[in-house]
mmCIF file of C-alpha atoms and ligand atoms in Angstrom:
data_model
loop_
_atom_site.group_PDB
_atom_site.id
_atom_site.type_symbol
_atom_site.label_atom_id
_atom_site.label_comp_id
_atom_site.label_asym_id
_atom_site.label_seq_id
_atom_site.Cartn_x
_atom_site.Cartn_y
_atom_site.Cartn_z
ATOM 1 C CA MET A 140 -9.023 29.093 -4.566
ATOM 2 C CA VAL A 141 -11.195 29.132 -1.474
ATOM 3 C CA ALA A 142 -13.435 32.092 -0.659
ATOM 4 C CA ASP A 143 -11.907 34.680 1.641
ATOM 5 C CA ALA A 144 -11.944 33.879 5.323
ATOM 6 C CA GLN A 145 -14.335 36.606 6.420
ATOM 7 C CA SER A 146 -16.950 35.616 3.825
ATOM 8 C CA ILE A 147 -16.781 31.969 4.858
ATOM 9 C CA TRP A 148 -17.179 32.831 8.505
ATOM 10 C CA ILE A 149 -19.959 35.417 8.218
ATOM 11 C CA GLU A 150 -21.948 33.265 5.788
ATOM 12 C CA ALA A 151 -21.859 30.407 8.300
ATOM 13 C CA LEU A 152 -22.877 32.705 11.163
ATOM 14 C CA ALA A 153 -25.821 33.996 9.111
ATOM 15 C CA LYS A 154 -26.990 30.504 8.179
ATOM 16 C CA ARG A 155 -26.718 29.208 11.736
ATOM 17 C CA ALA A 156 -29.157 31.936 12.765
ATOM 18 C CA GLY A 157 -31.559 30.867 10.016
ATOM 19 C CA PHE A 158 -30.827 33.566 7.424
ATOM 20 C CA ALA A 159 -30.538 32.637 3.770
ATOM 21 C CA GLY A 160 -27.011 34.021 3.743
ATOM 22 C CA THR A 161 -24.806 37.015 4.379
ATOM 23 C CA ASP A 162 -26.983 39.471 2.418
ATOM 24 C CA ALA A 163 -30.182 38.580 4.264
ATOM 25 C CA PHE A 164 -28.316 38.784 7.558
ATOM 26 C CA ALA A 165 -26.817 42.195 6.750
ATOM 27 C CA GLN A 166 -30.213 43.495 5.604
ATOM 28 C CA ALA A 167 -32.027 42.304 8.712
ATOM 29 C CA PHE A 168 -29.794 44.410 10.953
ATOM 30 C CA GLU A 169 -28.924 47.113 8.396
ATOM 31 C CA LEU A 170 -25.264 46.200 8.659
ATOM 32 C CA ARG A 171 -22.705 47.845 6.461
ATOM 33 C CA GLU A 172 -19.610 45.938 5.441
ATOM 34 C CA TYR A 173 -17.480 47.379 8.253
ATOM 35 C CA ARG A 174 -19.903 45.970 10.823
ATOM 36 C CA LEU A 175 -19.501 42.496 9.371
ATOM 37 C CA THR A 176 -15.758 42.990 9.580
ATOM 38 C CA GLN A 177 -16.057 44.046 13.229
ATOM 39 C CA VAL A 178 -18.002 40.911 14.100
ATOM 40 C CA TYR A 179 -15.646 38.633 12.194
ATOM 41 C CA ARG A 180 -12.475 40.150 13.576
ATOM 42 C CA ALA A 181 -13.734 40.140 17.158
ATOM 43 C CA ALA A 182 -14.371 36.421 16.838
ATOM 44 C CA ALA A 183 -11.393 35.399 14.726
ATOM 45 C CA LYS A 184 -8.732 37.688 16.122
ATOM 46 C CA GLU A 185 -9.827 38.231 19.692
ATOM 47 C CA SER A 186 -11.616 34.888 20.107
ATOM 48 C CA CYS A 187 -14.773 36.513 21.458
ATOM 49 C CA ALA A 188 -17.279 33.855 22.474
ATOM 50 C CA VAL A 189 -20.435 35.935 22.856
ATOM 51 C CA LEU A 190 -21.800 39.011 21.102
ATOM 52 C CA ASP A 191 -21.669 41.093 24.252
ATOM 53 C CA GLU A 192 -17.899 40.961 24.163
ATOM 54 C CA ILE A 193 -17.851 42.845 20.868
ATOM 55 C CA THR A 194 -17.739 46.284 22.420
ATOM 56 C CA THR A 195 -17.262 47.986 19.059
ATOM 57 C CA LEU A 196 -20.892 47.100 18.257
ATOM 58 C CA PRO A 197 -23.692 49.253 19.696
ATOM 59 C CA LYS A 198 -25.372 47.575 22.612
ATOM 60 C CA ALA A 199 -28.804 47.650 20.977
ATOM 61 C CA LEU A 200 -27.406 45.906 17.916
ATOM 62 C CA ARG A 201 -25.822 43.184 20.022
ATOM 63 C CA ALA A 202 -29.127 42.646 21.797
ATOM 64 C CA ALA A 203 -31.094 42.562 18.545
ATOM 65 C CA MET A 204 -28.732 39.977 17.083
ATOM 66 C CA ALA A 205 -28.858 37.835 20.209
ATOM 67 C CA ASP A 206 -32.674 37.971 20.085
ATOM 68 C CA ARG A 207 -32.624 36.626 16.547
ATOM 69 C CA GLY A 208 -30.409 33.730 17.615
ATOM 70 C CA VAL A 209 -27.119 35.004 16.199
ATOM 71 C CA ALA A 210 -24.302 33.136 17.947
ATOM 72 C CA LEU A 211 -20.552 33.533 17.549
ATOM 73 C CA SER A 212 -19.674 29.889 18.017
ATOM 74 C CA SER A 213 -20.867 26.870 16.065
ATOM 75 C CA ILE A 214 -19.765 24.449 18.778
ATOM 76 C CA GLU A 215 -20.570 24.177 22.441
ATOM 77 C CA PRO A 216 -18.145 22.857 25.059
ATOM 78 C CA ILE A 217 -19.593 19.940 27.021
ATOM 79 C CA THR A 218 -16.654 19.073 29.240
ATOM 80 C CA VAL A 219 -13.081 20.255 29.465
ATOM 81 C CA GLN A 220 -10.629 18.048 31.314
ATOM 82 C CA ARG A 221 -7.187 19.128 32.457
ATOM 83 C CA SER A 222 -4.229 16.836 32.927
ATOM 84 C CA ARG A 223 -2.727 16.734 36.420
ATOM 85 C CA ASP A 224 0.162 18.927 35.334
ATOM 86 C CA ALA A 225 -2.369 21.332 33.739
ATOM 87 C CA ARG A 226 -0.341 21.502 30.537
ATOM 88 C CA THR A 227 -2.917 19.548 28.516
ATOM 89 C CA LYS A 228 -6.598 20.295 28.236
ATOM 90 C CA LYS A 229 -9.057 18.264 26.314
ATOM 91 C CA GLY A 230 -12.409 19.613 25.268
ATOM 92 C CA LEU A 231 -15.435 17.699 24.127
ATOM 93 C CA PHE A 232 -17.755 19.829 21.999
ATOM 94 C CA ARG A 233 -21.329 19.404 20.869
ATOM 95 C CA LEU A 234 -22.306 20.343 17.324
ATOM 96 C CA HIS A 235 -25.761 21.684 16.406
ATOM 97 C CA ASP A 236 -27.016 18.193 15.511
ATOM 98 C CA GLY A 237 -25.821 16.622 18.736
ATOM 99 C CA ARG A 238 -22.661 15.080 17.296
ATOM 100 C CA GLU A 239 -19.588 15.363 19.458
ATOM 101 C CA VAL A 240 -15.957 16.083 18.616
ATOM 102 C CA GLU A 241 -12.809 16.631 20.610
ATOM 103 C CA ALA A 242 -9.952 19.064 20.537
ATOM 104 C CA VAL A 243 -6.848 19.211 22.685
ATOM 105 C CA LEU A 244 -4.673 22.087 23.859
ATOM 106 C CA MET A 245 -1.061 21.322 24.749
ATOM 107 C CA GLU A 246 1.185 23.885 26.381
ATOM 108 C CA HIS A 247 4.812 23.032 25.806
ATOM 109 C CA ARG A 248 7.842 24.794 27.171
ATOM 110 C CA ARG A 249 8.971 28.202 26.027
ATOM 111 C CA ASP A 250 5.506 29.508 25.108
ATOM 112 C CA ARG A 251 4.991 26.892 22.416
ATOM 113 C CA THR A 252 1.360 25.801 22.286
ATOM 114 C CA THR A 253 -0.357 23.256 20.066
ATOM 115 C CA ILE A 254 -4.037 22.805 19.413
ATOM 116 C CA CYS A 255 -5.092 19.460 18.009
ATOM 117 C CA ILE A 256 -8.412 19.667 16.163
ATOM 118 C CA SER A 257 -10.953 17.302 14.618
ATOM 119 C CA SER A 258 -12.057 17.438 10.997
ATOM 120 C CA GLN A 259 -14.865 14.867 11.112
ATOM 121 C CA ALA A 260 -17.278 13.511 13.697
ATOM 122 C CA GLY A 261 -15.984 9.966 13.815
ATOM 123 C CA CYS A 262 -13.818 8.412 11.130
ATOM 124 C CA ALA A 263 -14.410 5.883 8.382
ATOM 125 C CA PHE A 264 -10.894 4.425 8.227
ATOM 126 C CA ALA A 265 -11.086 2.010 11.154
ATOM 127 C CA CYS A 266 -7.388 1.899 12.107
ATOM 128 C CA SER A 267 -7.247 -0.968 14.563
ATOM 129 C CA PHE A 268 -5.377 0.907 17.318
ATOM 130 C CA CYS A 269 -7.437 4.100 17.194
ATOM 131 C CA SER A 270 -10.402 4.767 19.405
ATOM 132 C CA THR A 271 -12.109 7.051 16.866
ATOM 133 C CA GLY A 272 -11.594 4.506 14.109
ATOM 134 C CA GLN A 273 -13.318 1.834 16.146
ATOM 135 C CA ALA A 274 -16.432 3.977 16.591
ATOM 136 C CA GLY A 275 -17.210 4.597 12.907
ATOM 137 C CA PHE A 276 -18.053 7.674 10.847
ATOM 138 C CA ALA A 277 -20.815 10.191 11.508
ATOM 139 C CA ARG A 278 -20.230 13.230 9.278
ATOM 140 C CA ASN A 279 -17.829 15.835 7.957
ATOM 141 C CA LEU A 280 -17.384 19.021 9.946
ATOM 142 C CA THR A 281 -17.815 22.389 8.300
ATOM 143 C CA ALA A 282 -14.839 24.722 8.028
ATOM 144 C CA VAL A 283 -16.219 26.885 10.810
ATOM 145 C CA GLU A 284 -16.856 23.917 13.120
ATOM 146 C CA ILE A 285 -13.215 23.009 12.645
ATOM 147 C CA PHE A 286 -12.017 26.591 13.116
ATOM 148 C CA ASP A 287 -14.130 27.132 16.230
ATOM 149 C CA GLN A 288 -12.207 24.394 18.060
ATOM 150 C CA ALA A 289 -9.046 26.450 17.613
ATOM 151 C CA ARG A 290 -10.891 29.620 18.598
ATOM 152 C CA TYR A 291 -12.089 28.019 21.802
ATOM 153 C CA PHE A 292 -8.599 27.248 23.044
ATOM 154 C CA ALA A 293 -7.141 30.455 21.629
ATOM 155 C CA ARG A 294 -9.500 32.227 24.003
ATOM 156 C CA ASP A 295 -8.330 30.093 26.900
ATOM 157 C CA LEU A 296 -4.707 31.006 26.102
ATOM 158 C CA ARG A 297 -5.518 34.662 25.550
ATOM 159 C CA ALA A 298 -6.902 34.934 29.054
ATOM 160 C CA ARG A 299 -3.390 34.067 30.237
ATOM 161 C CA SER A 300 -1.645 36.323 27.703
ATOM 162 C CA LYS A 301 -0.547 33.346 25.649
ATOM 163 C CA ARG A 302 -1.276 32.527 22.050
ATOM 164 C CA VAL A 303 -1.657 29.592 19.721
ATOM 165 C CA THR A 304 1.631 28.786 18.011
ATOM 166 C CA ASN A 305 0.676 25.534 16.247
ATOM 167 C CA VAL A 306 -2.441 23.797 14.994
ATOM 168 C CA VAL A 307 -2.448 20.141 13.993
ATOM 169 C CA PHE A 308 -5.243 18.235 12.240
ATOM 170 C CA MET A 309 -4.689 15.166 14.390
ATOM 171 C CA GLY A 310 -7.963 14.958 16.235
ATOM 172 C CA MET A 311 -10.912 12.883 15.113
ATOM 173 C CA GLY A 312 -11.409 12.113 11.456
ATOM 174 C CA GLU A 313 -9.466 12.032 8.216
ATOM 175 C CA PRO A 314 -8.807 15.627 7.077
ATOM 176 C CA PHE A 315 -8.178 14.638 3.462
ATOM 177 C CA GLN A 316 -11.577 12.975 3.261
ATOM 178 C CA ASN A 317 -13.095 16.351 4.133
ATOM 179 C CA TYR A 318 -10.693 18.174 1.873
ATOM 180 C CA ALA A 319 -12.606 21.326 0.851
ATOM 181 C CA ALA A 320 -13.730 22.191 4.390
ATOM 182 C CA VAL A 321 -10.241 21.552 5.734
ATOM 183 C CA MET A 322 -8.705 23.888 3.155
ATOM 184 C CA GLU A 323 -11.254 26.553 4.155
ATOM 185 C CA ALA A 324 -10.428 25.974 7.822
ATOM 186 C CA VAL A 325 -6.746 26.449 6.980
ATOM 187 C CA ALA A 326 -7.659 29.742 5.267
ATOM 188 C CA LEU A 327 -9.576 30.813 8.399
ATOM 189 C CA LEU A 328 -6.626 29.948 10.623
ATOM 190 C CA ASN A 329 -4.236 31.751 8.316
ATOM 191 C CA ASP A 330 -6.140 34.992 7.647
ATOM 192 C CA PRO A 331 -3.756 37.814 8.631
ATOM 193 C CA HIS A 332 -6.785 40.012 9.462
ATOM 194 C CA GLY A 333 -8.270 37.257 11.596
ATOM 195 C CA PHE A 334 -6.726 34.340 13.485
ATOM 196 C CA GLY A 335 -3.371 35.080 11.885
ATOM 197 C CA LEU A 336 -1.549 31.760 12.180
ATOM 198 C CA GLY A 337 1.162 31.235 9.554
ATOM 199 C CA HIS A 338 0.730 28.245 7.269
ATOM 200 C CA ARG A 339 4.047 26.854 8.459
ATOM 201 C CA HIS A 340 2.463 26.433 11.884
ATOM 202 C CA VAL A 341 -0.320 24.219 10.581
ATOM 203 C CA THR A 342 0.064 20.467 10.085
ATOM 204 C CA ILE A 343 -2.390 18.208 8.309
ATOM 205 C CA SER A 344 -2.134 14.524 9.122
ATOM 206 C CA THR A 345 -3.527 11.882 6.780
ATOM 207 C CA VAL A 346 -3.890 8.115 6.611
ATOM 208 C CA GLY A 347 -2.397 8.487 3.134
ATOM 209 C CA LEU A 348 -5.074 9.306 0.556
ATOM 210 C CA VAL A 349 -2.899 9.424 -2.539
ATOM 211 C CA ASP A 350 -5.020 11.622 -4.814
ATOM 212 C CA ARG A 351 -5.452 14.165 -2.029
ATOM 213 C CA ILE A 352 -1.720 14.239 -1.334
ATOM 214 C CA ASP A 353 -1.335 15.189 -4.996
ATOM 215 C CA ALA A 354 -4.096 17.803 -4.733
ATOM 216 C CA PHE A 355 -2.494 19.246 -1.614
ATOM 217 C CA SER A 356 0.858 19.524 -3.385
ATOM 218 C CA HIS A 357 -0.845 21.899 -5.839
ATOM 219 C CA GLU A 358 -2.364 24.200 -3.187
ATOM 220 C CA GLY A 359 0.719 26.365 -3.078
ATOM 221 C CA ILE A 360 0.541 26.821 0.695
ATOM 222 C CA GLN A 361 3.280 26.199 3.219
ATOM 223 C CA ALA A 362 1.240 24.035 5.595
ATOM 224 C CA ASN A 363 2.959 20.862 6.758
ATOM 225 C CA LEU A 364 1.991 17.382 5.680
ATOM 226 C CA ALA A 365 2.153 14.404 8.028
ATOM 227 C CA ILE A 366 1.529 10.835 6.927
ATOM 228 C CA SER A 367 0.342 8.215 9.399
ATOM 229 C CA LEU A 368 2.539 5.318 8.341
ATOM 230 C CA HIS A 369 2.780 3.137 11.476
ATOM 231 C CA ALA A 370 4.291 0.157 9.628
ATOM 232 C CA PRO A 371 7.051 -0.247 7.044
ATOM 233 C CA ASN A 372 5.542 -3.076 4.970
ATOM 234 C CA ASP A 373 2.173 -3.762 3.362
ATOM 235 C CA GLU A 374 1.268 -6.841 5.342
ATOM 236 C CA LEU A 375 1.734 -5.207 8.720
ATOM 237 C CA ARG A 376 0.312 -1.857 7.641
ATOM 238 C CA ALA A 377 -2.817 -3.463 6.202
ATOM 239 C CA SER A 378 -3.368 -5.284 9.491
ATOM 240 C CA LEU A 379 -3.315 -1.939 11.350
ATOM 241 C CA MET A 380 -4.763 0.339 8.693
ATOM 242 C CA PRO A 381 -7.379 -1.043 6.289
ATOM 243 C CA VAL A 382 -6.693 1.926 3.954
ATOM 244 C CA ASN A 383 -3.446 0.218 2.998
ATOM 245 C CA ARG A 384 -5.462 -2.230 0.885
ATOM 246 C CA ARG A 385 -6.582 0.717 -1.218
ATOM 247 C CA HIS A 386 -3.232 2.494 -1.399
ATOM 248 C CA GLY A 387 -0.255 0.262 -0.698
ATOM 249 C CA ILE A 388 3.047 1.586 0.610
ATOM 250 C CA ALA A 389 4.744 1.798 -2.817
ATOM 251 C CA GLU A 390 1.876 3.912 -4.176
ATOM 252 C CA LEU A 391 1.878 6.066 -1.044
ATOM 253 C CA MET A 392 5.637 6.638 -1.118
ATOM 254 C CA ALA A 393 5.458 7.542 -4.808
ATOM 255 C CA ALA A 394 2.875 10.231 -3.993
ATOM 256 C CA CYS A 395 5.125 11.456 -1.193
ATOM 257 C CA SER A 396 8.095 11.876 -3.499
ATOM 258 C CA ARG A 397 5.923 13.740 -6.010
ATOM 259 C CA TYR A 398 4.841 16.044 -3.186
ATOM 260 C CA VAL A 399 8.414 16.793 -2.121
ATOM 261 C CA GLU A 400 9.507 17.292 -5.696
ATOM 262 C CA ARG A 401 6.727 19.790 -6.301
ATOM 263 C CA THR A 402 6.762 21.677 -2.993
ATOM 264 C CA HIS A 403 10.331 21.185 -1.724
ATOM 265 C CA ARG A 404 8.699 20.699 1.634
ATOM 266 C CA LYS A 405 9.581 18.082 4.199
ATOM 267 C CA ILE A 406 7.054 15.358 5.035
ATOM 268 C CA PHE A 407 6.555 14.064 8.570
ATOM 269 C CA PHE A 408 5.833 10.365 9.033
ATOM 270 C CA GLU A 409 3.910 9.405 12.138
ATOM 271 C CA TYR A 410 4.732 6.028 13.616
ATOM 272 C CA VAL A 411 2.804 4.973 16.708
ATOM 273 C CA MET A 412 4.842 2.553 18.801
ATOM 274 C CA LEU A 413 2.871 -0.612 19.536
ATOM 275 C CA ALA A 414 4.595 -3.143 21.802
ATOM 276 C CA GLY A 415 5.548 -6.325 19.987
ATOM 277 C CA VAL A 416 3.684 -5.250 16.849
ATOM 278 C CA ASN A 417 5.726 -2.703 14.892
ATOM 279 C CA ASP A 418 8.552 -1.780 17.263
ATOM 280 C CA SER A 419 11.342 -4.293 16.575
ATOM 281 C CA ASP A 420 14.802 -3.401 15.251
ATOM 282 C CA ALA A 421 13.911 -5.281 12.060
ATOM 283 C CA ARG A 422 10.949 -2.933 11.493
ATOM 284 C CA ALA A 423 13.197 0.044 12.224
ATOM 285 C CA HIS A 424 15.642 -1.080 9.517
ATOM 286 C CA GLU A 425 12.757 -1.574 7.091
ATOM 287 C CA LEU A 426 11.416 1.880 7.920
ATOM 288 C CA ALA A 427 14.878 3.403 7.482
ATOM 289 C CA ALA A 428 15.077 1.923 3.998
ATOM 290 C CA LEU A 429 11.788 3.629 3.072
ATOM 291 C CA MET A 430 12.838 6.972 4.528
ATOM 292 C CA ARG A 431 16.503 7.245 3.630
ATOM 293 C CA GLY A 432 17.630 9.839 1.128
ATOM 294 C CA HIS A 433 14.399 11.850 1.071
ATOM 295 C CA LEU A 434 13.165 15.004 2.757
ATOM 296 C CA TYR A 435 11.388 12.880 5.344
ATOM 297 C CA HIS A 436 11.221 13.114 9.123
ATOM 298 C CA VAL A 437 9.939 10.351 11.388
ATOM 299 C CA ASN A 438 7.931 11.109 14.537
ATOM 300 C CA LEU A 439 7.747 8.177 16.921
ATOM 301 C CA ILE A 440 4.545 8.456 18.946
ATOM 302 C CA PRO A 441 4.112 6.741 22.314
ATOM 303 C CA TYR A 442 0.824 4.886 22.148
ATOM 304 C CA ASN A 443 -2.015 5.941 24.417
ATOM 305 C CA ALA A 444 -3.622 2.609 25.223
ATOM 306 C CA THR A 445 -7.405 2.607 24.751
ATOM 307 C CA PRO A 446 -9.932 0.096 26.061
ATOM 308 C CA ASP A 447 -11.268 -0.342 22.484
ATOM 309 C CA ALA A 448 -8.042 -1.748 21.092
ATOM 310 C CA PRO A 449 -5.894 -4.739 22.035
ATOM 311 C CA TYR A 450 -2.526 -2.981 22.036
ATOM 312 C CA ALA A 451 -0.011 -1.792 24.572
ATOM 313 C CA GLY A 452 2.453 1.007 24.032
ATOM 314 C CA SER A 453 6.133 0.143 23.589
ATOM 315 C CA GLU A 454 8.401 0.601 26.592
ATOM 316 C CA GLU A 455 10.301 3.851 26.556
ATOM 317 C CA ASP A 456 13.571 2.027 26.218
ATOM 318 C CA ARG A 457 12.326 0.182 23.116
ATOM 319 C CA ILE A 458 11.221 3.490 21.556
ATOM 320 C CA TRP A 459 14.679 4.984 22.028
ATOM 321 C CA ARG A 460 16.386 1.915 20.567
ATOM 322 C CA PHE A 461 14.079 2.054 17.561
ATOM 323 C CA ALA A 462 14.947 5.732 17.178
ATOM 324 C CA ALA A 463 18.653 4.904 17.392
ATOM 325 C CA VAL A 464 18.401 2.509 14.438
ATOM 326 C CA LEU A 465 16.812 5.235 12.321
ATOM 327 C CA GLU A 466 19.314 7.823 13.442
ATOM 328 C CA LYS A 467 22.227 5.558 12.639
ATOM 329 C CA ALA A 468 20.796 5.087 9.153
ATOM 330 C CA GLY A 469 20.750 8.853 8.733
ATOM 331 C CA VAL A 470 16.979 9.283 9.070
ATOM 332 C CA PRO A 471 15.872 12.353 11.068
ATOM 333 C CA VAL A 472 13.688 11.169 13.933
ATOM 334 C CA THR A 473 11.920 12.712 16.917
ATOM 335 C CA VAL A 474 10.426 10.846 19.844
ATOM 336 C CA ARG A 475 7.228 12.637 20.719
ATOM 337 C CA HIS A 476 6.354 13.477 24.291
ATOM 338 C CA ASN A 477 3.312 11.875 25.624
ATOM 339 C CA MET A 478 1.020 14.551 26.987
ATOM 340 C CA GLY A 479 -2.281 14.211 28.725
ATOM 341 C CA ARG A 480 -2.222 10.436 29.093
ATOM 342 C CA ASP A 481 -4.093 10.767 32.389
ATOM 343 C CA ILE A 482 -7.003 12.463 30.621
ATOM 344 C CA ALA A 483 -7.120 10.010 27.716
ATOM 345 C CA ALA A 484 -6.059 12.714 25.303
ATOM 346 C CA ALA A 485 -5.462 10.418 22.344
ATOM 347 C CA CYS A 486 -7.695 10.582 19.315
ATOM 348 C CA GLY A 487 -11.277 9.628 20.156
ATOM 349 C CA GLN A 488 -10.721 8.626 23.735
ATOM 350 C CA LEU A 489 -12.820 11.203 25.523
ATOM 351 C CA ARG A 490 -15.771 10.732 23.225
ATOM 352 C CA ALA A 491 -15.433 7.006 23.730
ATOM 353 C CA GLN A 492 -15.793 7.515 27.463
ATOM 354 C CA THR A 493 -18.985 9.505 27.234
ATOM 355 C CA GLN A 494 -20.803 7.884 24.346
ATOM 356 C CA PRO A 495 -21.634 4.310 23.620
ATOM 357 C CA LYS A 496 -19.953 2.835 20.578
ATOM 358 C CA ALA A 497 -21.557 3.889 17.324
ATOM 359 C CA ARG A 498 -21.929 1.534 14.385
ATOM 360 C CA LYS A 499 -18.735 0.417 12.686
ATOM 361 C CA ALA A 500 -17.921 1.965 9.331
ATOM 362 C CA SER A 501 -18.877 -0.284 6.473
HETATM 363 N N1 LIG B 15 -6.793 10.551 10.148
HETATM 364 C C1 LIG B 15 -5.593 11.320 10.333
HETATM 365 C C2 LIG B 15 -5.597 12.269 11.520
HETATM 366 C C3 LIG B 15 -6.170 11.801 12.817
HETATM 367 S S1 LIG B 15 -5.229 10.699 13.828
HETATM 368 C C4 LIG B 15 -4.417 10.396 10.412
HETATM 369 O O1 LIG B 15 -4.592 9.200 10.496
HETATM 370 O O2 LIG B 15 -3.283 10.875 10.346
HETATM 371 C C5 LIG B 15 -3.794 11.587 14.280
HETATM 372 C C6 LIG B 15 -2.668 10.677 14.708
HETATM 373 O O3 LIG B 15 -2.920 10.086 15.985
HETATM 374 C C7 LIG B 15 -2.453 9.532 13.733
HETATM 375 O O4 LIG B 15 -1.100 9.381 13.424
HETATM 376 C C8 LIG B 15 -3.002 8.364 14.537
HETATM 377 O O5 LIG B 15 -2.472 7.170 14.091
HETATM 378 C C9 LIG B 15 -2.608 8.713 15.941
HETATM 379 N N2 LIG B 15 -3.308 7.977 16.983
HETATM 380 C C10 LIG B 15 -4.558 7.482 16.960
HETATM 381 N N3 LIG B 15 -4.852 6.862 18.104
HETATM 382 C C11 LIG B 15 -3.769 6.962 18.899
HETATM 383 C C12 LIG B 15 -3.455 6.505 20.208
HETATM 384 N N4 LIG B 15 -4.356 5.829 20.946
HETATM 385 N N5 LIG B 15 -2.221 6.794 20.706
HETATM 386 C C13 LIG B 15 -1.334 7.497 19.973
HETATM 387 N N6 LIG B 15 -1.573 7.946 18.728
HETATM 388 C C14 LIG B 15 -2.771 7.678 18.187
#
């Protein structure tokens, strides 16, 4: 069990301002429990960015807190880019230690909105096609640093009377390598007294860490699991994703069937379409054989080419033919829309534009 959402959030706020913890913070300002709840709910539910927006707090109290360096957000936006059609926004945020992470807001049709958030600064898994993977690992994010990315864009939507309908852990980093903080972030997103997003509207995407897939199957929450597969056989997958040398496809698929057996929940398989690499009909048949007969759904992702990686995205026509092979084999498949290509909205791309390459993960 993770601590309750309000405690996690207030404790982090207190520590950011240099207090030993929640008690010291409450004592310093003579705050009763309901005041802590007011601060938390204003931030989590109404996405307030600064203390002065919390009008339920006395003005003098807001000023006193601000003087002591109390801040509602743990992350600071550096740049926010909008796609030409304005339906995608990508934010680059600075953490207290100068690290940078990205999050993306996508506004789909019919009021559906998705926020894509980062769980680590950088990533240690070095997938050959991924911009973040090429730059190496810096550190895990805290639960609140993860949550604050969602809060930032929730505020943006709120200003236009819209709300967040989906959150996906598909930004920078490997969420299952930062498991405890990610579970706390999920609790923060889910809190019915706070952000209030149903578990079913949260998706965690992993490179396929087998022991963590098992752990996640025991959480008893309805959040969705997505596996970044990208290749239907070990040789090809290992060439794209070094993690495949640790957990091969057979081991990964065994963990996936245990997960479905235990949770009765569908798993989504992400498959990024790389021209001439993994997009042939033969690979589609191989993938169909892995997927068939299970509660599995394939998402074909158009590749956002990045200057760090020597790949091109498959032609649209090729993607649809690949999808047709899966469909004919009875495998549920969705071709994802590409959004925000003009603002380099794929994992790690914005950071890569503003920062020099960091060391490679060892
Ligand atoms: N580490 C996790 C989550 C982060 S990546 C994981 O691997 O699932 C989220 C998804 O974006 C992954 O499926 C990843 O393969 C994909 N991705 C990375 N770079 C991309 C790019 N340039 N274009 C399209 N998808 C990309």
